[in-house]
PDB file of C-alpha atoms in Angstrom:
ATOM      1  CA  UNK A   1     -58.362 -70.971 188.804  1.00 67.00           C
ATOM      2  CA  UNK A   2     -60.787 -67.677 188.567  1.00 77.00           C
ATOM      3  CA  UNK A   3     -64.251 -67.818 186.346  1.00 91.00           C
ATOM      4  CA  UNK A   4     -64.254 -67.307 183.131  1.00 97.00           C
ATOM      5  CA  UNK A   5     -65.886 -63.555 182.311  1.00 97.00           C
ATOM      6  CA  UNK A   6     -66.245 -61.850 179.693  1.00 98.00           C
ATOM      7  CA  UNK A   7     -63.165 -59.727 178.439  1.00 98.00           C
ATOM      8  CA  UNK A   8     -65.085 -56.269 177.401  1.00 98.00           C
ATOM      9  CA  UNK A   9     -68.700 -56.819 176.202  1.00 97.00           C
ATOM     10  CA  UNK A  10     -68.411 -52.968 174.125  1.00 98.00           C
ATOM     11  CA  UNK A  11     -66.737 -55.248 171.930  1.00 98.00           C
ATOM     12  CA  UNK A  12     -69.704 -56.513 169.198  1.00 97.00           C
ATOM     13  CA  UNK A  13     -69.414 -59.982 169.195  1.00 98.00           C
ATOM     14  CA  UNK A  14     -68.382 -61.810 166.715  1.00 98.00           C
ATOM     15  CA  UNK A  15     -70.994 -64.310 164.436  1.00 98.00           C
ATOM     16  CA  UNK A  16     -67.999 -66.504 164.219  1.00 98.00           C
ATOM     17  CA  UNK A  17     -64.497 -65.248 166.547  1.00 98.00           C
ATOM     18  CA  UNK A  18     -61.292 -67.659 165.874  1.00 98.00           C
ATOM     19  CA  UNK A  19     -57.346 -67.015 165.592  1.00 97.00           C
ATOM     20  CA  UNK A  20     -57.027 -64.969 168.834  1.00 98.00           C
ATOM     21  CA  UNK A  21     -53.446 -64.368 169.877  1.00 98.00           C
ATOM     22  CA  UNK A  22     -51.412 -62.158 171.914  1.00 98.00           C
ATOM     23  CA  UNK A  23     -48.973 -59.930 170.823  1.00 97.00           C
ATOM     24  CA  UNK A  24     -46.109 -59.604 173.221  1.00 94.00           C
ATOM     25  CA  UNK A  25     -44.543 -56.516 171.687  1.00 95.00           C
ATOM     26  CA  UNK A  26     -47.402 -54.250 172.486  1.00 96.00           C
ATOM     27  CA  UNK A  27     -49.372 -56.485 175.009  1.00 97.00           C
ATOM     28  CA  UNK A  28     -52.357 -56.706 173.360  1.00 97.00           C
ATOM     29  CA  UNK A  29     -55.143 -58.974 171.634  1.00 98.00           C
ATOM     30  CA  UNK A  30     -55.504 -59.640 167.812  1.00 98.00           C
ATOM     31  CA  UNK A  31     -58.528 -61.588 166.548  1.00 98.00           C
ATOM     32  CA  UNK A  32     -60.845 -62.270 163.889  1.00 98.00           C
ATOM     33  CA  UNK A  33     -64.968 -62.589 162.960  1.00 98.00           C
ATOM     34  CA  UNK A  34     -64.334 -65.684 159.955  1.00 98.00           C
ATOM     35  CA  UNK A  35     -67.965 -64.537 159.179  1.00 98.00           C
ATOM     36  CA  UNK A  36     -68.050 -61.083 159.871  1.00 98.00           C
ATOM     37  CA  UNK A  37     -64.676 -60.891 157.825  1.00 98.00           C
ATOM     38  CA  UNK A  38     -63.704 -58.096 160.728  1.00 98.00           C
ATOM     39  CA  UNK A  39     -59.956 -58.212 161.992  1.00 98.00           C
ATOM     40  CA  UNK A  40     -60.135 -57.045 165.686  1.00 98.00           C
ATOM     41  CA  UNK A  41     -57.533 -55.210 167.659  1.00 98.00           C
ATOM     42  CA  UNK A  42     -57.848 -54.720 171.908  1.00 98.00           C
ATOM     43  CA  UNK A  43     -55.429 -53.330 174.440  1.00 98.00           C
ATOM     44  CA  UNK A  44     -56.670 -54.745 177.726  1.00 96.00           C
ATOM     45  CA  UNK A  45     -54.905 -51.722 179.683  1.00 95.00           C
ATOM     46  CA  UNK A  46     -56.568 -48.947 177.567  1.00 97.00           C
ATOM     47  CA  UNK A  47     -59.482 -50.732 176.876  1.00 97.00           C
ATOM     48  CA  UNK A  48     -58.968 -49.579 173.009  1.00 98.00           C
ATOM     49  CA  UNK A  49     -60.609 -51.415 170.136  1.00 98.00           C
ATOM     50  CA  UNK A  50     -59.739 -51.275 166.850  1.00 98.00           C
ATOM     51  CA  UNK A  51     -61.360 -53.286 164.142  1.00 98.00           C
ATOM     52  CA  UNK A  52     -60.634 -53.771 160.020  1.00 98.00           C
ATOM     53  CA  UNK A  53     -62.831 -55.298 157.234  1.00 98.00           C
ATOM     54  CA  UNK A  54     -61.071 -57.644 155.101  1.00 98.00           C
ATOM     55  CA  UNK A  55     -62.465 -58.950 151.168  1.00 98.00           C
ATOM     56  CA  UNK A  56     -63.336 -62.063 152.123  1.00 98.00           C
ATOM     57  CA  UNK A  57     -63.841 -64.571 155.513  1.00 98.00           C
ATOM     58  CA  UNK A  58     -60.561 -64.403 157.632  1.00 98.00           C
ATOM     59  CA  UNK A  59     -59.322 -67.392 159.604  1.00 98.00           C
ATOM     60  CA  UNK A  60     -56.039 -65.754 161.005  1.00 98.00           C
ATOM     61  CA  UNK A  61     -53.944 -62.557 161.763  1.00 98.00           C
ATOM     62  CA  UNK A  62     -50.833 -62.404 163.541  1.00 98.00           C
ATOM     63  CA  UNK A  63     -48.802 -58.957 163.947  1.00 98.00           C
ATOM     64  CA  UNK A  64     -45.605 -58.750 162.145  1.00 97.00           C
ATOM     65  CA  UNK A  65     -42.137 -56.512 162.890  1.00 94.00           C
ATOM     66  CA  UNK A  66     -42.941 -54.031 159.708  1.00 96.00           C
ATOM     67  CA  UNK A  67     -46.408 -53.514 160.947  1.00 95.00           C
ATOM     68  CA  UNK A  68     -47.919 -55.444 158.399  1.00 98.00           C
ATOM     69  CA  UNK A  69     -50.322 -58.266 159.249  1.00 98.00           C
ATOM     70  CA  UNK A  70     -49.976 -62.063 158.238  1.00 98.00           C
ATOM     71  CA  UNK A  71     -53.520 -62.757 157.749  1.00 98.00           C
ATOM     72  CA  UNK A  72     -55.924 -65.814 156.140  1.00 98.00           C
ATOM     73  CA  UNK A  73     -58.519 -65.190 154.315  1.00 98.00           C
ATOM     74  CA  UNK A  74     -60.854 -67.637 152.291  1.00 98.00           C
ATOM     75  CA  UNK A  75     -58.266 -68.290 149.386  1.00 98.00           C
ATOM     76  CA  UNK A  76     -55.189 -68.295 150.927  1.00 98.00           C
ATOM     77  CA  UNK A  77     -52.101 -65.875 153.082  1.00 98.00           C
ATOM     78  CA  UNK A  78     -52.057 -62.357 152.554  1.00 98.00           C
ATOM     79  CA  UNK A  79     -50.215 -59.339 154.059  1.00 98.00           C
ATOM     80  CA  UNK A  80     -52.244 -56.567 155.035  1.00 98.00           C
ATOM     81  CA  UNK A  81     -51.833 -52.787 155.731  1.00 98.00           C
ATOM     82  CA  UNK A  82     -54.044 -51.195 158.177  1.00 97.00           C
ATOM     83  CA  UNK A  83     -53.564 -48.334 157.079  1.00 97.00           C
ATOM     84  CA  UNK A  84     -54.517 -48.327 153.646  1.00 98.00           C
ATOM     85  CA  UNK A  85     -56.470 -51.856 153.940  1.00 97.00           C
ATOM     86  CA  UNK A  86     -54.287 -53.522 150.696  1.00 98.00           C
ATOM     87  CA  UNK A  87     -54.677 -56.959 150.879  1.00 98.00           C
ATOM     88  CA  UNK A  88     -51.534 -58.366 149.324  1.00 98.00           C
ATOM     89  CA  UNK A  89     -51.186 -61.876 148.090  1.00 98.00           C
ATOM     90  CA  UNK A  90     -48.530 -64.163 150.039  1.00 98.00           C
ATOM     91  CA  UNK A  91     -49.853 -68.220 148.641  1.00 98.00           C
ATOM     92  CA  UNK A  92     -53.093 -68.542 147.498  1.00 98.00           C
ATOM     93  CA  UNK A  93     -54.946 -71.720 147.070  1.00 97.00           C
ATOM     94  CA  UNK A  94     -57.268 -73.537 144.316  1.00 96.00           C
ATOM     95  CA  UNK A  95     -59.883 -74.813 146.456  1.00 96.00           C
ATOM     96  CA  UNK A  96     -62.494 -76.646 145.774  1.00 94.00           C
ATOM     97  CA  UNK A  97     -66.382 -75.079 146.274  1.00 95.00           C
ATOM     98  CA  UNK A  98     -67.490 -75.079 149.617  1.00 97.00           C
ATOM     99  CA  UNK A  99     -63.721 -74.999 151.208  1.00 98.00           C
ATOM    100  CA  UNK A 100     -62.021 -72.036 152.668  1.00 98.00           C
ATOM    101  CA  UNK A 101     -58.718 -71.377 154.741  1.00 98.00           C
ATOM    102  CA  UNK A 102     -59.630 -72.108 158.803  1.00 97.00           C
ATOM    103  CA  UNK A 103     -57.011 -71.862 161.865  1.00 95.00           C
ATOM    104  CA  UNK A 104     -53.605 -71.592 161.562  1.00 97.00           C
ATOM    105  CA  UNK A 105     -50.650 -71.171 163.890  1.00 98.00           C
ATOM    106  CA  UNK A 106     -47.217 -70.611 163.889  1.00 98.00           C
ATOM    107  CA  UNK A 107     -44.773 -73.188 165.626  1.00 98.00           C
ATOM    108  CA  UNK A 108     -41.896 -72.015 167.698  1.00 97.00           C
ATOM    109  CA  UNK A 109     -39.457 -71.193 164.676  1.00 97.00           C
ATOM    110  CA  UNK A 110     -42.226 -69.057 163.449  1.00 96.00           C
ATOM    111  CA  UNK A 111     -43.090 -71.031 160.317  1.00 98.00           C
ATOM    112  CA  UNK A 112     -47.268 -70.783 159.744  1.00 98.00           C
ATOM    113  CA  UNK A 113     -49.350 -73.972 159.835  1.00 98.00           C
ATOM    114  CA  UNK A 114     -53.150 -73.785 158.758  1.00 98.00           C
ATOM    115  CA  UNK A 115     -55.830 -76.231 157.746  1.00 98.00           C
ATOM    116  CA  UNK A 116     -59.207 -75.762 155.219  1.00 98.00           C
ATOM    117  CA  UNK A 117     -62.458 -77.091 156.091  1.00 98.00           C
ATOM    118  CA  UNK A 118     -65.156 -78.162 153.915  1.00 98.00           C
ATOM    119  CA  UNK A 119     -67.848 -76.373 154.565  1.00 97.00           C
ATOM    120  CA  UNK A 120     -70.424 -78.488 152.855  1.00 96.00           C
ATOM    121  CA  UNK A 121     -73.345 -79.711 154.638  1.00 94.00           C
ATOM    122  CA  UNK A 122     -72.586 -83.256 154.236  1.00 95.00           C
ATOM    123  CA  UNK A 123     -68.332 -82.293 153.819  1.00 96.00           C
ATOM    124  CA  UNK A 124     -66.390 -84.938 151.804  1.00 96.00           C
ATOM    125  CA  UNK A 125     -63.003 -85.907 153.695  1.00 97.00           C
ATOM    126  CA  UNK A 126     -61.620 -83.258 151.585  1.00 97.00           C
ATOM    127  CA  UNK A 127     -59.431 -80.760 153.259  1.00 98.00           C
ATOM    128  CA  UNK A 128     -55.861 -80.505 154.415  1.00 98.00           C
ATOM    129  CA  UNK A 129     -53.013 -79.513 156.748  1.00 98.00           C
ATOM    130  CA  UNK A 130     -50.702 -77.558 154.804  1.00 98.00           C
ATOM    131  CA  UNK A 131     -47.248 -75.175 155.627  1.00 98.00           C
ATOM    132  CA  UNK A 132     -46.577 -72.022 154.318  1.00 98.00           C
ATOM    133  CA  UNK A 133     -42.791 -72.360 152.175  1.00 98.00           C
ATOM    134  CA  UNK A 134     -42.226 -68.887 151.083  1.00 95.00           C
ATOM    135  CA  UNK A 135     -44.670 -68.285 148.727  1.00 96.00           C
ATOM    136  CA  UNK A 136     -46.455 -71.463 148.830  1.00 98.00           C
ATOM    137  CA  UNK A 137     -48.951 -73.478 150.798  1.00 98.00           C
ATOM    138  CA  UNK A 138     -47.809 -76.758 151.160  1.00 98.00           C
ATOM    139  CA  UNK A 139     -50.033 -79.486 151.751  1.00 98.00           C
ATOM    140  CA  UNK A 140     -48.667 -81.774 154.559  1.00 98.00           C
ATOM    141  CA  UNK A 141     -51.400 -83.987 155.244  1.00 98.00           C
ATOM    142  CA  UNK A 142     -55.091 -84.504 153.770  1.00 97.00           C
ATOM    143  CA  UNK A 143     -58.246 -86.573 154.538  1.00 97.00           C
ATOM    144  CA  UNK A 144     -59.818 -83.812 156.509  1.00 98.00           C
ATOM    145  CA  UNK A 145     -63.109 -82.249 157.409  1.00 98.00           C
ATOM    146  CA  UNK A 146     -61.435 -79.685 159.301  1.00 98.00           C
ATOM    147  CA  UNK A 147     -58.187 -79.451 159.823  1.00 98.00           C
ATOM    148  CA  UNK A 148     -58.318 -77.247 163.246  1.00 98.00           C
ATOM    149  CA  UNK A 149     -56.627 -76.087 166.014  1.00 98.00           C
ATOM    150  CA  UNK A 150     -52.739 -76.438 166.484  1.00 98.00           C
ATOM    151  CA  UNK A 151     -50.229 -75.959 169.060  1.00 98.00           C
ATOM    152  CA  UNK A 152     -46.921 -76.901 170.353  1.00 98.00           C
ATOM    153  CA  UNK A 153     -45.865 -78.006 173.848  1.00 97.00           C
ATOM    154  CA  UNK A 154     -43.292 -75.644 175.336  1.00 94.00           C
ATOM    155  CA  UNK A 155     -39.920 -77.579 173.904  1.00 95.00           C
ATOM    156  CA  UNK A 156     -41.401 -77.515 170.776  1.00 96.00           C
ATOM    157  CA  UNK A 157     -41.005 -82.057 170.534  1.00 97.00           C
ATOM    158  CA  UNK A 158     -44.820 -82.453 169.744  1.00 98.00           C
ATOM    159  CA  UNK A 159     -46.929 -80.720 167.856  1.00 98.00           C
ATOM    160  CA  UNK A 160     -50.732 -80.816 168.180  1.00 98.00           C
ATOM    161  CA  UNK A 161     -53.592 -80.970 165.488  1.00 98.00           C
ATOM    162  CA  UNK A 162     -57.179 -80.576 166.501  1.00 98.00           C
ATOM    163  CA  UNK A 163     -59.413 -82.966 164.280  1.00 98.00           C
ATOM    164  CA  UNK A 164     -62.866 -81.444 164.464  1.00 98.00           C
ATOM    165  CA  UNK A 165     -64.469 -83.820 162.338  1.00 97.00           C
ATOM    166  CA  UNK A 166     -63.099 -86.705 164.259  1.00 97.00           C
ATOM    167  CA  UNK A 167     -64.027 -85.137 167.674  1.00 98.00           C
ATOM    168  CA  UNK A 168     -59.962 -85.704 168.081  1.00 98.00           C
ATOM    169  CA  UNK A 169     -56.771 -84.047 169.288  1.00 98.00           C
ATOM    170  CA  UNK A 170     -53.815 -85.870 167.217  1.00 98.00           C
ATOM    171  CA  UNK A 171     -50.068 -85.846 168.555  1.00 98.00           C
ATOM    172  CA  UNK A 172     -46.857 -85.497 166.401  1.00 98.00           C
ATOM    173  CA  UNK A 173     -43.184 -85.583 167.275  1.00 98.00           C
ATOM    174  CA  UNK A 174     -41.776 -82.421 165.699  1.00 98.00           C
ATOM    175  CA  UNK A 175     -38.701 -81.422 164.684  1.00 98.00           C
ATOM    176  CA  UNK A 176     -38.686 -77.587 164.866  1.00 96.00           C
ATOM    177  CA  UNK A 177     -35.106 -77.387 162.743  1.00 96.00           C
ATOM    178  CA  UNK A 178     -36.613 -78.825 159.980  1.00 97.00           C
ATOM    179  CA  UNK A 179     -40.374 -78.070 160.479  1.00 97.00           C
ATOM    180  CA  UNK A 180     -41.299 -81.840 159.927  1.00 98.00           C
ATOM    181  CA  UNK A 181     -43.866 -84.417 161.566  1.00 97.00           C
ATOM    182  CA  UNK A 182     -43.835 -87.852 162.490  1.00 98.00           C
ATOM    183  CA  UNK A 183     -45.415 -90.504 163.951  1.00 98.00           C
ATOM    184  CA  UNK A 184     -49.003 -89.553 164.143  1.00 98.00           C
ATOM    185  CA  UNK A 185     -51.175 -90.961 167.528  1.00 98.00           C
ATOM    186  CA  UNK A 186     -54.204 -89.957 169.271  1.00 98.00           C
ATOM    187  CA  UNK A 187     -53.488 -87.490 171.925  1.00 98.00           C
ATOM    188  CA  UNK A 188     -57.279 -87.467 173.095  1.00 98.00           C
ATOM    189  CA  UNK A 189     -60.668 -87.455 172.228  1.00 97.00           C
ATOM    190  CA  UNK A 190     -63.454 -85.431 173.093  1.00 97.00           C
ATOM    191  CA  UNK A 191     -67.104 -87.245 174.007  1.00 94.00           C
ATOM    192  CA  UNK A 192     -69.274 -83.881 174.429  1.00 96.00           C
ATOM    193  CA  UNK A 193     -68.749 -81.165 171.688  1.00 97.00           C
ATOM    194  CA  UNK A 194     -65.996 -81.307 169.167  1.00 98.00           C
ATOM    195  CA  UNK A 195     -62.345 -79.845 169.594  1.00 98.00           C
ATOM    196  CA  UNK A 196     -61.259 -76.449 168.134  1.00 98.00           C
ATOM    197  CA  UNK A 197     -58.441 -74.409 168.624  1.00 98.00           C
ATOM    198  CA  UNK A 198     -55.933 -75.079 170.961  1.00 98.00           C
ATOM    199  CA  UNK A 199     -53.233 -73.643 172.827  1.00 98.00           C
ATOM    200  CA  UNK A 200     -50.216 -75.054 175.086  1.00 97.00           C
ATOM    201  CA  UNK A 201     -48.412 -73.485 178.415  1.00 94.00           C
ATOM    202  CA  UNK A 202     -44.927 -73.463 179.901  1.00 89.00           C
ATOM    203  CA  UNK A 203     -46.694 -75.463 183.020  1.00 89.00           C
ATOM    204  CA  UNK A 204     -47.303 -78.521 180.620  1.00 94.00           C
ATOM    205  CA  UNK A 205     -50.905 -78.163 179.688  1.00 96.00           C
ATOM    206  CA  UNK A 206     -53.013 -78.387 176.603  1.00 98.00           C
ATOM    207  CA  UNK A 207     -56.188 -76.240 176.006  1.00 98.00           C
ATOM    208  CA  UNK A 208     -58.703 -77.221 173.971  1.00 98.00           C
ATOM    209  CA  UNK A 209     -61.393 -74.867 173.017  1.00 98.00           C
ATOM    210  CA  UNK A 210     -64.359 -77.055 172.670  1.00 98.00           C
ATOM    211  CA  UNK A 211     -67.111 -75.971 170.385  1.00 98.00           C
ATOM    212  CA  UNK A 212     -70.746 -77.068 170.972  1.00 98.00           C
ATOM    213  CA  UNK A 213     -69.156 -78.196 174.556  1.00 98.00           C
ATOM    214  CA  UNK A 214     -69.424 -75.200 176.864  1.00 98.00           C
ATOM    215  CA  UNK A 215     -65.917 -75.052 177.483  1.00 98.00           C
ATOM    216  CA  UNK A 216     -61.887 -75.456 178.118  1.00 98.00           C
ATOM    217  CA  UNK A 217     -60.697 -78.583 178.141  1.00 98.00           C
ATOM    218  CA  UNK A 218     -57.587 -78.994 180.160  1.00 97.00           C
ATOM    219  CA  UNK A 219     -55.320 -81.858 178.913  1.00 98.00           C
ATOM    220  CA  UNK A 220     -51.475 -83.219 180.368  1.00 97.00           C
ATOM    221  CA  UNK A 221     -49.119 -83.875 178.152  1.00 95.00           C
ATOM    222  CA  UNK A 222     -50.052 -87.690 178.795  1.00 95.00           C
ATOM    223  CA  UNK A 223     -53.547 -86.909 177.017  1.00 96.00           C
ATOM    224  CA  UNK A 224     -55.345 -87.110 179.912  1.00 96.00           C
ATOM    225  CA  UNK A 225     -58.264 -84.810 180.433  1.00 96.00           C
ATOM    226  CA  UNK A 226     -57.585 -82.848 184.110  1.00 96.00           C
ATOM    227  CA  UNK A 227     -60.207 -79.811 184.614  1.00 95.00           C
ATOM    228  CA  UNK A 228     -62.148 -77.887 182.190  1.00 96.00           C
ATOM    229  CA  UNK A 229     -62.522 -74.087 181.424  1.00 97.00           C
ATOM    230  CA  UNK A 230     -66.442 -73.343 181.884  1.00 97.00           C
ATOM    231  CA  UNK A 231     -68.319 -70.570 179.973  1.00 98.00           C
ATOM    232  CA  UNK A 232     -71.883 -69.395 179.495  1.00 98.00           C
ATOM    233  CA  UNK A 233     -72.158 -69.757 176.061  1.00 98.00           C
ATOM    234  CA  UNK A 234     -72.081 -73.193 173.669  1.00 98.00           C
ATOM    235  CA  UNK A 235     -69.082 -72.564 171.014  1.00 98.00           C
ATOM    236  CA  UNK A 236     -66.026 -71.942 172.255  1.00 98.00           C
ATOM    237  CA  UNK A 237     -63.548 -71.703 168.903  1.00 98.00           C
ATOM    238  CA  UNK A 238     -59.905 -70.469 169.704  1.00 98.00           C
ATOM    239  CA  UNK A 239     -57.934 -69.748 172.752  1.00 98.00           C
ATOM    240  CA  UNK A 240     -54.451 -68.292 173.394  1.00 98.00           C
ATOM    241  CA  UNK A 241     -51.991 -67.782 176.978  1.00 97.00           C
ATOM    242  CA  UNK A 242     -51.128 -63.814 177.768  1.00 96.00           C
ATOM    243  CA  UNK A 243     -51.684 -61.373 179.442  1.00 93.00           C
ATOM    244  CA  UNK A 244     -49.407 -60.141 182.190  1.00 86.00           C
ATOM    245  CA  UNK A 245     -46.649 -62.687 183.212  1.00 85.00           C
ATOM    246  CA  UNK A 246     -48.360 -64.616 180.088  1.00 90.00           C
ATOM    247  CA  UNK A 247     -51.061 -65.926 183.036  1.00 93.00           C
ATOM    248  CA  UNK A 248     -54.693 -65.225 181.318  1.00 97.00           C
ATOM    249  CA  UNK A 249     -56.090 -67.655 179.034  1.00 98.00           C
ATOM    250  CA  UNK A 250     -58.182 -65.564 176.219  1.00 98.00           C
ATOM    251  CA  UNK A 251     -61.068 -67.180 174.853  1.00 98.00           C
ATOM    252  CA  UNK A 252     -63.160 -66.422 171.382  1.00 98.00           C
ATOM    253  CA  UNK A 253     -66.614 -67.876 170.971  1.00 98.00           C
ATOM    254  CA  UNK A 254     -69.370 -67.996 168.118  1.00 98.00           C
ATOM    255  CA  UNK A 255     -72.457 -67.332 167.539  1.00 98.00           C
ATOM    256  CA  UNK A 256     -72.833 -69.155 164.126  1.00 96.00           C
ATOM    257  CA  UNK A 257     -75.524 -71.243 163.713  1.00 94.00           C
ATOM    258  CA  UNK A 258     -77.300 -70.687 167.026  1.00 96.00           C
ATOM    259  CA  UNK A 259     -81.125 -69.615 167.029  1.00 96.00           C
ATOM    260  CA  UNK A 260     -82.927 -66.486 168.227  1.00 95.00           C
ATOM    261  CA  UNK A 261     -83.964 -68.794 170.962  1.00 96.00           C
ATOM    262  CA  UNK A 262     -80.196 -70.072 172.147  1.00 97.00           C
ATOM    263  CA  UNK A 263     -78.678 -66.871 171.779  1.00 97.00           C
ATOM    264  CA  UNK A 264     -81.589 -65.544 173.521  1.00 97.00           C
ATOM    265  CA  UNK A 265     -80.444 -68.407 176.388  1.00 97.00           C
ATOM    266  CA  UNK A 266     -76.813 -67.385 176.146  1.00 98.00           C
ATOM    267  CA  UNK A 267     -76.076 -63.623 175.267  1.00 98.00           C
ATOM    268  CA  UNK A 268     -72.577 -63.606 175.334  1.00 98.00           C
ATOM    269  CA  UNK A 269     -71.969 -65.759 172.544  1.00 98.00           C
ATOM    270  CA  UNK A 270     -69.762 -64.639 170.511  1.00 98.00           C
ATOM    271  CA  UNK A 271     -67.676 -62.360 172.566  1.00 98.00           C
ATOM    272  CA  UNK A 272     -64.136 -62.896 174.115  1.00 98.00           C
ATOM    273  CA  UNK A 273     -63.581 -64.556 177.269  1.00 98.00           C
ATOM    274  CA  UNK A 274     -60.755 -64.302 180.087  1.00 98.00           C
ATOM    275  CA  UNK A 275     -59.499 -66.504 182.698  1.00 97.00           C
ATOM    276  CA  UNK A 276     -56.839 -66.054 185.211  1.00 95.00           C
ATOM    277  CA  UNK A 277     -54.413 -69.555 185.328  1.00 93.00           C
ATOM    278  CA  UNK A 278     -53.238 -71.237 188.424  1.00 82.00           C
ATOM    279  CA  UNK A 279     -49.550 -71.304 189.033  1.00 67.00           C
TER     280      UNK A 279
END
């Protein structure tokens, strides 16, 4: 496996970069600043760079056929037009203060997952898991912090929750027909930093982007912990497989929270990151 480096450092980086994922249809990058509330677009061939403003923090974007955008922001799923920047309502939520709309994923049928986190400084147990069912968010599991990450391994059996609060990575069996959980374990946990997005490959691996950690965690599908990812920079936040021959692992990273003095230490917080995947 090649070094991590950075992906284009043009790019401004972002106070707090999550949700990256790679479109297929036109081969390129979509990600977000939750904190910057900046949408970003990148075509790794052209080197373009495209970036919107949204209303309020966004947690998620993922392209759509009709050229719209499924996005998160604070309150809930929206659609949104590049174009024109409309923001239109898809589910919103009644949260409590201090709680906001954080990752979200789609599984393999394409339904979208996404969690809330309580933002507090001392954060009650207090946020969710929830689906989106048409036009509402369902809730499908609470007694979170943050509900993180998620993936799901290639034949779409498990599904994966990252429990950031917990420092744990939880494992369901899944049944894509019906979009439904069960049986709830530990896949792994995390002793240095705290897990945060995730991502799974055809080869049978789980990556974990570990914030305040420094890295990648590589995990088996036996939730064992078999390399790691490293990067410059202290909080890595989401990660996604593409690229040519879907072989480069894309990395986002944050800034958020960090003095003058650590960013000072590590510059290239906050900006994408790009590895190159054995086999």
């Amino acid at each position: 496996m090649s070094k991590a480096v950075a992906l284009d450092t043009t790019i401004p980086a972002s106070k707090l970069g999550e949700g990256i994922c790679w479109d297929d249809a036109t081969s390129c990058l979509w990600w977000v600043d939750i904190a910057g509330k900046l949408i970003h677009h990148y075509d790794p061939v052209s080197k373009d760079h495209r970036s919107w403003s949204t209303s309020k923090e966004v947690s998620l974007v993922f392209p759509r056929a009709d050229g719209l955008l499924l996005i998160g922001l604070s309150d809930g799923v929206y659609l949104f037009d590049c174009e024109t920047g409309v923001e239109r309502p898809v589910a919103l939520l009644d949260l409590p203060a201090e709680h906001r709309l954080n990752d979200g994923k789609r599984d393999p049928a394409g339904r979208l997952w996404v969690g809330t986190i309580n933002t507090a400084a001392e954060p009650s147990e207090t946020a969710a898991l929830y689906q989106l069912q048409d036009d509402r968010l369902v809730e499908i599991e609470g007694g979170y912090t943050n509900a993180n990450g998620k993936t799901w391994s290639a034949d779409g059996d498990l599904m994966f929750h990252a429990d950031t609060g917990r420092n744990t990575v939880w494992v369901y069996d899944y049944d894509n027909s019906a979009g439904a959980l069960s049986n709830k374990r530990v896949f792994v946990k995390i002793e240095i930093g705290s897990p945060d997005g995730l991502e799974a490959d055809g080869l049978g691996n789980l990556y974990a982007a570990i914030f305040g950690g420094s890295r990648v965690d590589i995990v088996s599908m036996r939730g064992d912990v078999v390399g790691q990812i490293d990067l410059p920079v202290p909080n890595a936040t989401s990660c996604c497989v593409g690229g040519p021959r879907r072989k480069t692992l894309f990395i986002t990273t944050a800034f958020d929270g960090m003095s003058d003095e650590e960013r000072g230490s590590a510059p290239l917080s906050g900006h994408v990151f790009k590895v190159e995947l054995d086999g």
